[in-house]
Tab-separated table of C-alpha atoms in Angstrom:
chain	number	residue	atom	x	y	z
A	1	MET	CA	-0.172	-0.119	0.098
A	2	HIS	CA	2.587	2.118	0.790
A	3	HIS	CA	4.654	1.155	-2.153
A	4	THR	CA	1.338	2.846	-4.197
A	5	TYR	CA	1.410	6.120	-2.136
A	6	SER	CA	5.715	6.753	-2.937
A	7	LEU	CA	4.984	5.701	-6.192
A	8	GLU	CA	1.682	8.258	-7.142
A	9	LEU	CA	3.950	10.973	-5.236
A	10	LYS	CA	7.394	10.315	-7.033
A	11	LYS	CA	5.471	10.286	-10.736
A	12	ALA	CA	3.747	13.370	-9.311
A	13	PHE	CA	6.453	15.575	-8.384
A	14	ARG	CA	9.231	14.082	-10.746
A	15	ASN	CA	7.643	15.114	-14.038
A	16	LYS	CA	8.501	17.501	-16.197
A	17	TRP	CA	5.066	19.199	-15.939
A	18	PHE	CA	5.912	19.895	-12.335
A	19	PHE	CA	9.109	22.162	-13.620
A	20	ILE	CA	7.005	23.609	-15.998
A	21	SER	CA	4.239	24.180	-13.835
A	22	CYS	CA	6.491	25.933	-10.815
A	23	LEU	CA	8.257	28.168	-13.922
A	24	ILE	CA	5.127	29.480	-15.074
A	25	GLY	CA	4.698	30.358	-11.640
A	26	ILE	CA	8.317	31.653	-11.239
A	27	ILE	CA	7.893	33.524	-14.520
A	28	CYS	CA	5.244	35.333	-12.712
A	29	ALA	CA	6.963	36.163	-9.595
A	30	VAL	CA	9.811	37.647	-11.804
A	31	CYS	CA	7.280	40.002	-12.926
A	32	CYS	CA	5.764	40.944	-10.672
A	33	LEU	CA	9.321	41.608	-8.536
A	34	VAL	CA	10.568	43.806	-11.924
A	35	SER	CA	7.162	45.863	-11.717
A	36	SER	CA	7.666	46.375	-8.287
A	37	ILE	CA	10.957	47.304	-7.922
A	38	LEU	CA	9.715	49.818	-11.088
A	39	ARG	CA	7.427	51.008	-9.231
A	40	LEU	CA	9.234	51.951	-6.117
A	41	TYR	CA	11.870	53.838	-8.761
A	42	GLU	CA	9.202	55.486	-9.482
A	43	PHE	CA	7.551	56.346	-5.886
A	44	SER	CA	11.113	57.072	-5.301
A	45	ASP	CA	11.085	60.358	-7.731
A	46	ILE	CA	7.618	61.324	-5.937
A	47	ASP	CA	9.246	60.756	-2.778
A	48	ASN	CA	12.452	63.066	-3.808
A	49	MET	CA	10.058	65.988	-5.602
A	50	MET	CA	7.620	65.594	-2.377
A	51	LEU	CA	10.483	66.129	-0.124
A	52	GLU	CA	11.977	68.924	-2.078
A	53	LEU	CA	8.370	70.427	-1.609
A	54	GLY	CA	8.556	70.209	1.905
A	55	PHE	CA	6.409	67.438	2.680
A	56	ASP	CA	7.488	64.149	4.680
A	57	ALA	CA	7.545	61.140	2.578
A	58	HIS	CA	8.092	58.666	5.364
A	59	VAL	CA	4.272	57.561	5.771
A	60	TYR	CA	5.107	55.880	1.810
A	61	VAL	CA	6.800	53.241	3.586
A	62	LYS	CA	8.055	51.001	0.636
A	63	THR	CA	8.108	47.348	2.334
A	64	ALA	CA	9.256	43.819	0.574
A	65	TYR	CA	5.664	42.992	2.495
A	66	SER	CA	3.490	44.817	0.403
A	67	THR	CA	5.264	44.136	-3.026
A	68	TRP	CA	5.915	40.459	-3.238
A	69	LEU	CA	3.131	37.929	-5.645
A	70	GLY	CA	1.125	36.993	-2.910
A	71	ILE	CA	0.237	40.509	-1.907
A	72	ASP	CA	0.918	42.977	-4.809
A	73	ALA	CA	-2.215	44.152	-6.029
A	74	PHE	CA	-0.851	46.156	-9.054
A	75	SER	CA	1.398	44.069	-11.104
A	76	LEU	CA	0.644	41.968	-14.306
A	77	GLY	CA	2.738	39.290	-12.976
A	78	ALA	CA	0.731	38.456	-9.381
A	79	SER	CA	-2.526	39.166	-11.407
A	80	MET	CA	-1.755	36.166	-13.755
A	81	PHE	CA	-0.614	34.127	-11.342
A	82	PHE	CA	-3.537	33.766	-9.515
A	83	PHE	CA	-6.213	33.819	-12.456
A	84	LEU	CA	-3.008	30.961	-14.053
A	85	LEU	CA	-3.354	29.391	-10.964
A	86	PRO	CA	-6.023	26.430	-11.492
A	87	VAL	CA	-4.753	25.610	-14.608
A	88	THR	CA	-0.814	25.208	-13.189
A	89	CYS	CA	-1.662	23.621	-10.629
A	90	SER	CA	-3.948	21.135	-12.614
A	91	LEU	CA	-1.069	21.004	-14.974
A	92	VAL	CA	1.544	19.035	-12.231
A	93	TYR	CA	-0.488	15.745	-12.436
A	94	GLY	CA	-4.080	16.685	-13.729
A	95	TRP	CA	-3.965	14.463	-16.634
A	96	SER	CA	-2.316	11.387	-15.227
A	97	TYR	CA	-5.558	9.794	-14.410
A	98	ALA	CA	-7.105	10.268	-17.619
A	99	GLU	CA	-4.210	9.107	-19.494
A	100	GLU	CA	-3.981	5.999	-17.287
A	101	LYS	CA	-7.609	5.528	-17.779
A	102	VAL	CA	-7.016	5.170	-21.827
A	103	THR	CA	-4.088	3.439	-21.686
A	104	GLY	CA	-5.311	0.970	-19.230
A	105	TYR	CA	-2.454	1.181	-16.771
A	106	ASP	CA	-5.313	2.103	-13.976
A	107	LYS	CA	-6.701	-1.858	-14.318
A	108	LEU	CA	-3.199	-2.886	-13.601
A	109	MET	CA	-2.626	-1.118	-10.126
A	110	ILE	CA	-6.180	-1.991	-9.264
A	111	ALA	CA	-5.201	-5.311	-9.304
A	112	ARG	CA	-1.979	-4.923	-7.595
A	113	CYS	CA	-2.979	-2.552	-4.922
A	114	GLY	CA	-7.549	-2.092	-5.343
A	115	ARG	CA	-9.350	0.357	-6.425
A	116	GLY	CA	-9.693	2.707	-3.111
A	117	THR	CA	-5.735	2.222	-2.659
A	118	TYR	CA	-4.531	3.412	-6.189
A	119	ARG	CA	-7.704	6.137	-6.052
A	120	ARG	CA	-6.632	7.529	-2.770
A	121	ALA	CA	-2.672	7.675	-3.286
A	122	LYS	CA	-3.885	9.645	-6.610
A	123	ILE	CA	-5.676	12.052	-4.954
A	124	LEU	CA	-2.963	12.677	-2.264
A	125	ALA	CA	-0.283	12.597	-5.229
A	126	LEU	CA	-2.701	15.638	-7.108
A	127	PHE	CA	-2.962	17.524	-3.869
A	128	LEU	CA	0.032	17.888	-2.542
A	129	SER	CA	1.774	18.604	-6.289
A	130	GLY	CA	-1.200	21.064	-6.830
A	131	GLY	CA	-0.624	22.731	-3.605
A	132	ALA	CA	3.211	22.788	-4.117
A	133	ALA	CA	2.413	23.859	-7.621
A	134	ALA	CA	0.699	27.562	-5.995
A	135	SER	CA	2.954	27.601	-2.761
A	136	ILE	CA	6.947	27.333	-4.886
A	137	PRO	CA	6.839	30.042	-6.754
A	138	GLN	CA	5.289	32.862	-3.840
A	139	ILE	CA	7.875	31.393	-1.795
A	140	VAL	CA	10.433	32.015	-4.534
A	141	SER	CA	9.011	35.390	-4.946
A	142	PHE	CA	9.343	36.112	-1.194
A	143	VAL	CA	12.847	35.514	-1.018
A	144	MET	CA	13.415	36.979	-4.150
A	145	THR	CA	11.847	39.877	-2.743
A	146	LEU	CA	13.651	40.263	0.609
A	147	CYS	CA	16.921	40.586	-1.764
A	148	PHE	CA	15.863	43.639	-3.169
A	149	ILE	CA	13.106	45.348	-1.277
A	150	PRO	CA	13.768	46.262	3.091
A	151	ALA	CA	11.350	43.960	5.055
A	152	ARG	CA	10.045	46.740	6.836
A	153	ARG	CA	6.752	46.484	8.995
A	154	PRO	CA	3.240	48.140	6.558
A	155	LEU	CA	2.074	51.106	8.227
A	156	PRO	CA	-1.749	51.496	7.914
A	157	GLU	CA	-1.427	54.795	6.285
A	158	GLY	CA	1.315	54.082	4.388
A	159	ASN	CA	-0.052	50.875	2.435
A	160	ILE	CA	-3.605	51.434	2.240
A	161	TYR	CA	-4.065	49.740	-0.662
A	162	ASN	CA	-2.982	46.198	-0.066
A	163	ALA	CA	-4.403	43.900	3.252
A	164	VAL	CA	-6.591	46.200	4.223
A	165	PHE	CA	-10.095	45.808	6.632
A	166	PRO	CA	-12.037	43.976	6.179
A	167	CYS	CA	-9.571	41.427	4.191
A	168	PHE	CA	-9.531	37.942	6.037
A	169	LEU	CA	-6.413	38.510	8.424
A	170	SER	CA	-5.969	42.209	7.469
A	171	PHE	CA	-5.170	42.879	10.879
A	172	LEU	CA	-1.506	40.314	10.885
A	173	PHE	CA	-0.655	42.539	7.731
A	174	TYR	CA	-0.084	45.005	9.830
A	175	THR	CA	1.255	43.427	13.296
A	176	HIS	CA	2.877	40.233	11.962
A	177	PRO	CA	3.387	40.223	8.480
A	178	LEU	CA	5.544	37.341	8.069
A	179	LEU	CA	2.641	35.184	9.788
A	180	HIS	CA	0.121	36.850	7.355
A	181	GLY	CA	2.275	35.778	4.753
A	182	ILE	CA	3.092	32.068	5.734
A	183	ILE	CA	-0.959	32.109	6.159
A	184	PHE	CA	-2.162	32.930	2.761
A	185	ILE	CA	0.638	30.699	1.407
A	186	ALA	CA	-0.521	27.487	3.546
A	187	ILE	CA	-4.421	28.859	2.039
A	188	ASP	CA	-3.259	28.772	-1.579
A	189	PHE	CA	-1.696	25.324	-0.938
A	190	ILE	CA	-4.836	23.830	0.210
A	191	MET	CA	-7.172	25.743	-2.104
A	192	ALA	CA	-4.765	24.526	-5.216
A	193	GLY	CA	-4.672	21.212	-3.822
A	194	LEU	CA	-8.160	20.758	-3.831
A	195	THR	CA	-9.083	22.169	-7.185
A	196	ALA	CA	-6.141	19.837	-8.346
A	197	VAL	CA	-8.301	16.759	-7.110
A	198	LEU	CA	-11.263	18.451	-9.173
A	199	CYS	CA	-9.309	17.068	-12.352
A	200	MET	CA	-9.760	13.321	-11.012
A	201	THR	CA	-13.478	13.371	-10.841
A	202	ALA	CA	-13.049	15.203	-14.353
A	203	ALA	CA	-11.427	12.323	-15.395
A	204	ASP	CA	-14.357	10.156	-14.337
A	205	LEU	CA	-16.386	12.057	-16.839
A	206	ILE	CA	-14.195	12.888	-19.887
A	207	LYS	CA	-11.213	10.973	-21.490
A	208	LYS	CA	-9.436	13.490	-22.975
A	209	LYS	CA	-6.561	14.426	-20.425
A	210	TRP	CA	-5.934	18.054	-21.039
A	211	ILE	CA	-9.985	18.572	-21.297
A	212	CYS	CA	-9.302	17.605	-17.218
A	213	VAL	CA	-6.892	19.752	-17.039
A	214	LEU	CA	-8.838	22.897	-17.733
A	215	CYS	CA	-11.758	21.619	-16.200
A	216	PRO	CA	-11.112	23.585	-12.772
A	217	PHE	CA	-10.311	26.830	-14.736
A	218	ILE	CA	-13.123	26.436	-16.999
A	219	LEU	CA	-15.532	25.773	-13.993
A	220	PHE	CA	-13.916	28.509	-12.032
A	221	LEU	CA	-14.857	30.536	-14.876
A	222	LEU	CA	-18.264	29.551	-15.467
A	223	VAL	CA	-19.182	30.287	-11.710
A	224	GLU	CA	-17.890	33.830	-11.591
A	225	GLN	CA	-19.749	34.585	-15.356
A	226	ILE	CA	-22.963	33.272	-13.327
A	227	LEU	CA	-22.594	35.297	-9.721
A	228	ASN	CA	-21.834	38.156	-12.075
A	229	ALA	CA	-24.984	38.191	-14.528
A	230	PHE	CA	-27.576	37.355	-12.126
A	231	GLY	CA	-26.115	39.578	-9.591
A	232	ILE	CA	-25.697	37.098	-6.774
A	233	TYR	CA	-22.663	37.977	-5.430
A	234	ARG	CA	-24.540	41.327	-4.015
A	235	LEU	CA	-26.776	39.457	-2.175
A	236	ILE	CA	-25.037	38.517	0.722
A	237	GLY	CA	-22.592	40.981	0.677
A	238	ASN	CA	-21.285	43.762	-1.437
A	239	THR	CA	-18.336	41.464	-2.797
A	240	ASP	CA	-17.144	39.828	-5.394
A	241	TYR	CA	-17.236	35.705	-5.238
A	242	SER	CA	-14.313	34.524	-7.440
A	243	PHE	CA	-12.347	32.274	-6.855
A	244	PHE	CA	-9.719	33.574	-8.636
A	245	TYR	CA	-9.421	37.052	-5.813
A	246	ILE	CA	-10.777	35.193	-2.981
A	247	ILE	CA	-7.638	33.239	-2.579
A	248	ARG	CA	-5.255	36.324	-2.913
A	249	GLY	CA	-4.301	37.970	0.768
A	250	VAL	CA	-4.944	41.299	-0.775
A	251	CYS	CA	-7.777	43.676	-1.539
A	252	ALA	CA	-7.612	43.829	-5.314
A	253	ALA	CA	-11.074	43.318	-7.072
A	254	ALA	CA	-12.604	41.385	-3.797
A	255	ARG	CA	-12.289	41.111	-0.205
A	256	PRO	CA	-10.972	37.687	1.396
A	257	SER	CA	-12.668	36.384	4.076
A	258	TRP	CA	-12.820	33.429	5.973
A	259	GLN	CA	-16.582	33.091	5.196
A	260	LEU	CA	-15.680	32.716	1.401
A	261	LEU	CA	-12.885	30.607	1.914
A	262	LEU	CA	-14.594	27.805	3.636
A	263	ILE	CA	-17.531	27.906	1.526
A	264	TRP	CA	-15.558	27.925	-2.297
A	265	GLY	CA	-12.963	24.824	0.344
A	266	ILE	CA	-16.189	22.625	1.371
A	267	ALA	CA	-17.338	22.931	-2.484
A	268	LEU	CA	-14.474	21.641	-3.940
A	269	LEU	CA	-14.281	19.283	-1.263
A	270	LEU	CA	-17.959	17.968	-1.781
A	271	ILE	CA	-17.592	17.780	-5.697
A	272	SER	CA	-14.626	15.392	-4.577
A	273	SER	CA	-16.256	13.483	-2.204
A	274	VAL	CA	-19.485	13.069	-3.742
A	275	ASN	CA	-17.807	11.414	-6.932
A	276	GLU	CA	-15.715	8.999	-4.743
A	277	LEU	CA	-18.985	7.954	-2.649
A	278	LEU	CA	-20.058	7.525	-6.337
A	279	HIS	CA	-17.726	6.064	-7.438
A	280	LYS	CA	-17.583	3.406	-4.673
A	281	LYS	CA	-21.254	3.001	-4.538
A	282	ARG	CA	-20.853	1.933	-8.464
A	283	ASP	CA	-18.295	-0.698	-7.591
A	284	ILE	CA	-20.053	-2.199	-4.964
A	285	LEU	CA	-23.011	-2.546	-7.490
B	1	MET	CA	29.955	9.739	-10.955
B	2	LYS	CA	25.937	10.087	-9.708
B	3	GLN	CA	27.598	10.487	-6.443
B	4	LYS	CA	29.074	13.132	-7.445
B	5	LYS	CA	26.447	14.818	-9.383
B	6	MET	CA	24.835	14.809	-6.356
B	7	TYR	CA	27.490	16.457	-3.740
B	8	GLY	CA	27.997	19.018	-6.812
B	9	ILE	CA	24.334	19.819	-6.738
B	10	ILE	CA	24.102	19.823	-2.947
B	11	SER	CA	27.133	22.421	-2.653
B	12	ALA	CA	25.537	24.393	-5.316
B	13	CYS	CA	22.347	24.360	-3.232
B	14	ILE	CA	23.967	25.548	-0.183
B	15	LEU	CA	26.138	28.366	-2.008
B	16	LEU	CA	22.806	29.455	-3.368
B	17	LEU	CA	21.511	29.553	0.600
B	18	ILE	CA	24.393	31.318	1.698
B	19	ALA	CA	24.267	33.804	-0.765
B	20	VAL	CA	20.987	34.843	-0.804
B	21	SER	CA	20.823	35.074	3.384
B	22	ALA	CA	23.856	37.447	2.523
B	23	ARG	CA	22.031	39.833	0.372
B	24	ILE	CA	18.420	39.697	2.803
B	25	VAL	CA	20.812	40.262	5.417
B	26	TYR	CA	22.775	43.154	3.624
B	27	ILE	CA	19.685	44.335	2.036
B	28	ASN	CA	17.373	44.424	5.522
B	29	ARG	CA	20.331	45.538	8.084
B	30	ASP	CA	18.947	49.111	8.165
B	31	ALA	CA	15.350	48.018	7.738
B	32	GLY	CA	14.341	49.892	11.002
B	33	TYR	CA	15.919	53.427	10.112
B	34	GLY	CA	13.743	55.884	9.139
B	35	MET	CA	10.523	54.312	10.706
B	36	PRO	CA	9.089	56.370	13.005
B	37	LYS	CA	8.333	55.625	16.385
B	38	THR	CA	5.164	54.939	17.284
B	39	VAL	CA	3.582	56.503	20.599
B	40	TYR	CA	-0.171	55.852	21.989
B	41	TYR	CA	-2.090	58.213	24.662
B	42	ASP	CA	-5.372	57.039	26.430
B	43	PHE	CA	-8.590	58.857	25.505
B	44	GLY	CA	-9.111	62.197	27.181
B	45	GLU	CA	-5.262	63.076	27.984
B	46	THR	CA	-4.136	66.366	26.157
B	47	VAL	CA	-1.203	65.441	24.293
B	48	PRO	CA	1.518	68.198	22.868
B	49	LEU	CA	2.270	67.944	19.121
B	50	GLY	CA	6.404	69.118	19.972
B	51	ASP	CA	8.831	68.871	17.342
B	52	ASN	CA	7.372	66.772	14.878
B	53	PHE	CA	6.452	67.273	11.498
B	54	GLN	CA	2.630	66.481	10.896
B	55	ILE	CA	2.602	65.156	7.068
B	56	ASP	CA	4.721	67.955	5.695
B	57	LYS	CA	7.833	69.696	7.603
B	58	LYS	CA	5.636	72.400	8.750
B	59	LYS	CA	5.571	71.639	12.901
B	60	ALA	CA	3.112	72.997	15.094
B	61	ASP	CA	5.841	72.867	18.208
B	62	GLY	CA	3.468	74.541	21.388
B	63	TYR	CA	-0.017	73.096	20.187
B	64	THR	CA	-1.838	70.218	22.395
B	65	ALA	CA	-4.599	68.310	20.823
B	66	ARG	CA	-7.070	66.236	23.421
B	67	ILE	CA	-10.052	64.333	21.549
B	68	LEU	CA	-13.131	64.776	23.907
B	69	ASP	CA	-15.683	62.679	22.273
B	70	SER	CA	-16.234	60.305	18.925
B	71	GLN	CA	-19.523	59.507	17.189
B	72	PHE	CA	-20.012	56.855	14.408
B	73	TYR	CA	-23.081	57.543	12.253
B	74	THR	CA	-24.674	56.004	9.477
B	75	ALA	CA	-25.079	58.000	6.083
B	76	LYS	CA	-28.743	57.984	7.456
B	77	GLU	CA	-28.329	59.177	10.935
B	78	ALA	CA	-25.721	61.683	10.109
B	79	ARG	CA	-28.369	63.760	7.412
B	80	GLU	CA	-31.087	63.446	10.018
B	81	THR	CA	-28.596	64.565	12.908
B	82	PHE	CA	-26.840	67.520	10.695
B	83	GLN	CA	-30.081	68.122	8.894
B	84	LEU	CA	-28.204	68.073	5.386
B	85	PRO	CA	-30.101	69.528	2.535
B	86	ASP	CA	-32.148	67.618	0.584
B	87	HIS	CA	-29.934	67.396	-2.603
B	88	LYS	CA	-27.860	65.129	-0.071
B	89	GLU	CA	-29.892	62.688	-0.555
B	90	ASP	CA	-27.101	60.636	-1.678
B	91	LEU	CA	-24.471	61.098	0.355
B	92	PRO	CA	-20.820	60.257	-0.540
B	93	ALA	CA	-20.079	58.065	2.097
B	94	ASP	CA	-21.961	55.583	3.678
B	95	GLY	CA	-20.878	56.023	6.979
B	96	PHE	CA	-19.010	59.024	9.204
B	97	CYS	CA	-16.919	59.010	12.414
B	98	ILE	CA	-16.855	62.287	13.485
B	99	LEU	CA	-14.371	63.594	16.220
B	100	HIS	CA	-14.530	66.362	18.654
B	101	VAL	CA	-11.380	67.532	19.530
B	102	LEU	CA	-9.907	70.498	21.564
B	103	PHE	CA	-6.834	72.318	20.254
B	104	THR	CA	-4.836	74.679	22.465
B	105	ASN	CA	-1.715	76.791	21.514
B	106	GLU	CA	0.047	77.155	23.993
B	107	TYR	CA	3.047	78.643	23.254
B	108	ASN	CA	3.735	78.471	19.394
B	109	GLU	CA	4.320	82.520	18.269
B	110	ASN	CA	4.217	81.634	14.096
B	111	VAL	CA	0.577	82.284	13.795
B	112	ASN	CA	0.848	82.573	9.988
B	113	ASN	CA	2.893	79.734	9.067
B	114	GLU	CA	2.286	76.973	11.799
B	115	GLY	CA	-0.864	75.655	12.603
B	116	ILE	CA	-3.262	72.778	12.564
B	117	ALA	CA	-3.230	70.982	9.082
B	118	VAL	CA	-6.442	69.045	9.916
B	119	PHE	CA	-6.483	67.138	6.267
B	120	TYR	CA	-3.379	65.422	7.686
B	121	LEU	CA	-5.068	63.749	10.729
B	122	PRO	CA	-6.016	60.310	9.855
B	123	LEU	CA	-7.923	57.899	11.761
B	124	ILE	CA	-5.927	54.718	11.930
B	125	SER	CA	-6.911	51.572	13.431
B	126	ASP	CA	-4.778	47.815	13.097
B	127	ASP	CA	-5.744	47.505	9.801
B	128	VAL	CA	-7.559	50.396	7.913
B	129	CYS	CA	-7.033	54.380	7.711
B	130	LEU	CA	-9.734	56.658	7.196
B	131	LEU	CA	-8.021	60.077	5.336
B	132	ASN	CA	-11.258	61.322	3.636
B	133	LEU	CA	-12.983	63.937	5.362
B	134	ASP	CA	-16.693	65.591	5.035
B	135	GLU	CA	-16.257	69.494	3.426
B	136	GLU	CA	-19.824	69.842	4.058
B	137	ILE	CA	-20.047	68.592	7.320
B	138	TYR	CA	-17.234	70.061	8.430
B	139	GLY	CA	-18.129	73.924	7.699
B	140	LYS	CA	-21.506	72.998	9.254
B	141	LEU	CA	-20.142	72.198	12.278
B	142	ASN	CA	-17.235	74.742	12.311
B	143	PRO	CA	-18.714	77.747	11.711
B	144	LYS	CA	-16.221	79.349	13.785
B	145	ILE	CA	-13.288	78.618	11.204
B	146	ALA	CA	-13.694	81.450	8.435
B	147	LEU	CA	-14.033	79.730	4.968
B	148	GLY	CA	-10.995	79.267	3.127
B	149	GLN	CA	-9.210	77.645	6.277
B	150	PHE	CA	-10.922	74.403	5.493
B	151	GLU	CA	-7.256	72.338	5.288
B	152	SER	CA	-5.768	73.965	7.848
B	153	PHE	CA	-5.650	76.406	10.714
B	154	SER	CA	-3.986	78.374	13.317
B	155	LEU	CA	-4.487	79.558	16.690
B	156	GLU	CA	-3.292	82.563	18.660
B	157	LYS	CA	-0.914	81.971	21.735
B	158	GLY	CA	-2.963	81.216	24.665
B	159	THR	CA	-6.138	79.995	22.828
B	160	SER	CA	-7.980	77.165	22.653
B	161	LEU	CA	-10.922	75.850	19.831
B	162	GLU	CA	-12.780	72.885	19.546
B	163	VAL	CA	-13.044	71.340	16.410
B	164	TRP	CA	-15.420	68.584	15.011
B	165	ILE	CA	-13.692	66.401	12.362
B	166	PRO	CA	-16.242	64.256	10.262
B	167	TYR	CA	-14.011	61.222	8.438
B	168	ARG	CA	-15.865	59.478	5.633
B	169	ILE	CA	-16.285	55.907	5.654
B	170	HIS	CA	-16.839	54.664	2.325
B	171	ASP	CA	-18.411	51.279	0.785
B	172	ASP	CA	-14.837	50.114	-0.137
B	173	ASN	CA	-13.488	49.481	2.945
B	174	LEU	CA	-16.487	47.952	4.427
B	175	ALA	CA	-18.427	44.717	4.546
B	176	PRO	CA	-17.470	41.443	4.442
B	177	PRO	CA	-20.346	39.121	3.422
B	178	PHE	CA	-22.660	38.011	6.452
B	179	VAL	CA	-21.817	41.279	8.763
B	180	SER	CA	-23.051	44.846	9.420
B	181	ASP	CA	-21.277	47.413	7.794
B	182	MET	CA	-20.832	49.903	10.515
B	183	ASP	CA	-21.242	47.363	13.626
B	184	MET	CA	-17.918	46.279	12.446
B	185	PHE	CA	-16.038	50.354	12.621
B	186	ARG	CA	-17.522	50.983	15.841
B	187	LYS	CA	-16.233	47.794	17.313
B	188	LYS	CA	-12.254	48.409	16.273
B	189	LYS	CA	-10.249	50.655	18.291
B	190	PHE	CA	-8.997	53.779	16.370
B	191	TYR	CA	-6.836	56.388	16.660
B	192	MET	CA	-6.067	59.976	15.807
B	193	LYS	CA	-2.458	60.734	13.964
B	194	ILE	CA	-1.668	63.760	15.316
B	195	THR	CA	2.027	63.429	14.345
B	196	SER	CA	4.182	61.349	11.818
B	197	TYR	CA	7.591	62.017	12.321
B	198	PRO	CA	10.249	61.357	14.364
B	199	GLU	CA	7.225	60.390	16.807
B	200	ARG	CA	4.140	58.728	15.331
B	201	LYS	CA	1.431	59.957	18.083
B	202	LEU	CA	-1.441	58.305	18.412
B	203	LEU	CA	-4.333	59.118	20.536
B	204	SER	CA	-7.417	57.195	21.424
B	205	ILE	CA	-10.824	58.224	20.207
B	206	SER	CA	-12.736	55.959	22.631
B	207	PRO	CA	-12.449	54.957	26.329
């Protein structure tokens, strides 16, 4: 049984798509860093101008905590990273189950270790590899940003466009910014992991492996469009329920809140759980 | 051969780690330099502005500030309380926080050049900053302050003035789902920042 788990984990983490996914994320992180550095130079000019005019620029504190990938509200790199996250986290290993079904490899594995163990091992590998594809670029981004921009503690009056009230854990951003970053990376790990697991459900319905990989992304876009089209997001609080925004630790277009994260987490978990239950039922019958 | 390759990779990783750590330490060696020292004051305390900047390099040494009261209003409550005209049916804010502050000039003699920059006294909490003041309500509440002195005013030496400062609360800052907007703000601990550098003086607006 352990052999099946370790085999699946090896297959998930030692394939070229894992590196490609991380590379896409790291490219976004580099774009974000370049734009942050350019923006700081731009603001430096403004700061100098303000000082010449007699203004005190100290309130506009430049800090690494507000310019790394997870918390950057402005850069194209950060927006691209979170928009593509459902694709990159599924790209790592979301194709494998569909492929193994087509080639018949799944039957071999089921004969060797049983359907339950095989599927559980697959789900674990999908969850961990998807989570890693979301968190590795963010960690790399944070370290890269620390190499160029000092990690000063943000002030509410100087960083009014980042994690502002009532964003989830916004108070931590100004009191313990490092902890705030770590918690959001962990949240993204879980959400991306659950998203990647959706590919398993898709593979039970669709044979084409690349369509399975794109399924979570298409689903999230559809949900966003439906919520926007019918104005459902305005019914309970004036906020956006889009998956692409709530996983960010910043009030970019929507305000992430623990309620929304919980709803999305439960919904993703429910889809996969129902699929597993149906599968079990089909096996018994 | 494989082992050699492994040693090579491990050595490269260790070198990279050392280089990155050294760079981070170098960049952050003076991360605390230039940061203001934050000092908190209790509600009702009389606090001298001292030799500190507000937002610009003009100081108001000799002035003191004391918070007398603070109230939160929804837009509807504000309309009723301050008897705003009908055309202000749609106030450009969802709520207001109105501060009642006593400013005193104890020894500043530079009346023409130094004073209180009302528009640069933000309300600050753990994770939010209210900057916008409502001009109409400000004018209505402070008839003693002459027109054209909206952004700042100065006092003669030895005189005091009670000022009502209305901060706008916008929808952008409000409403996570399932929670009442104003209740969230009313529960938060707010401070008025009277100076920003080198001492960042924060006065509690509620007991």
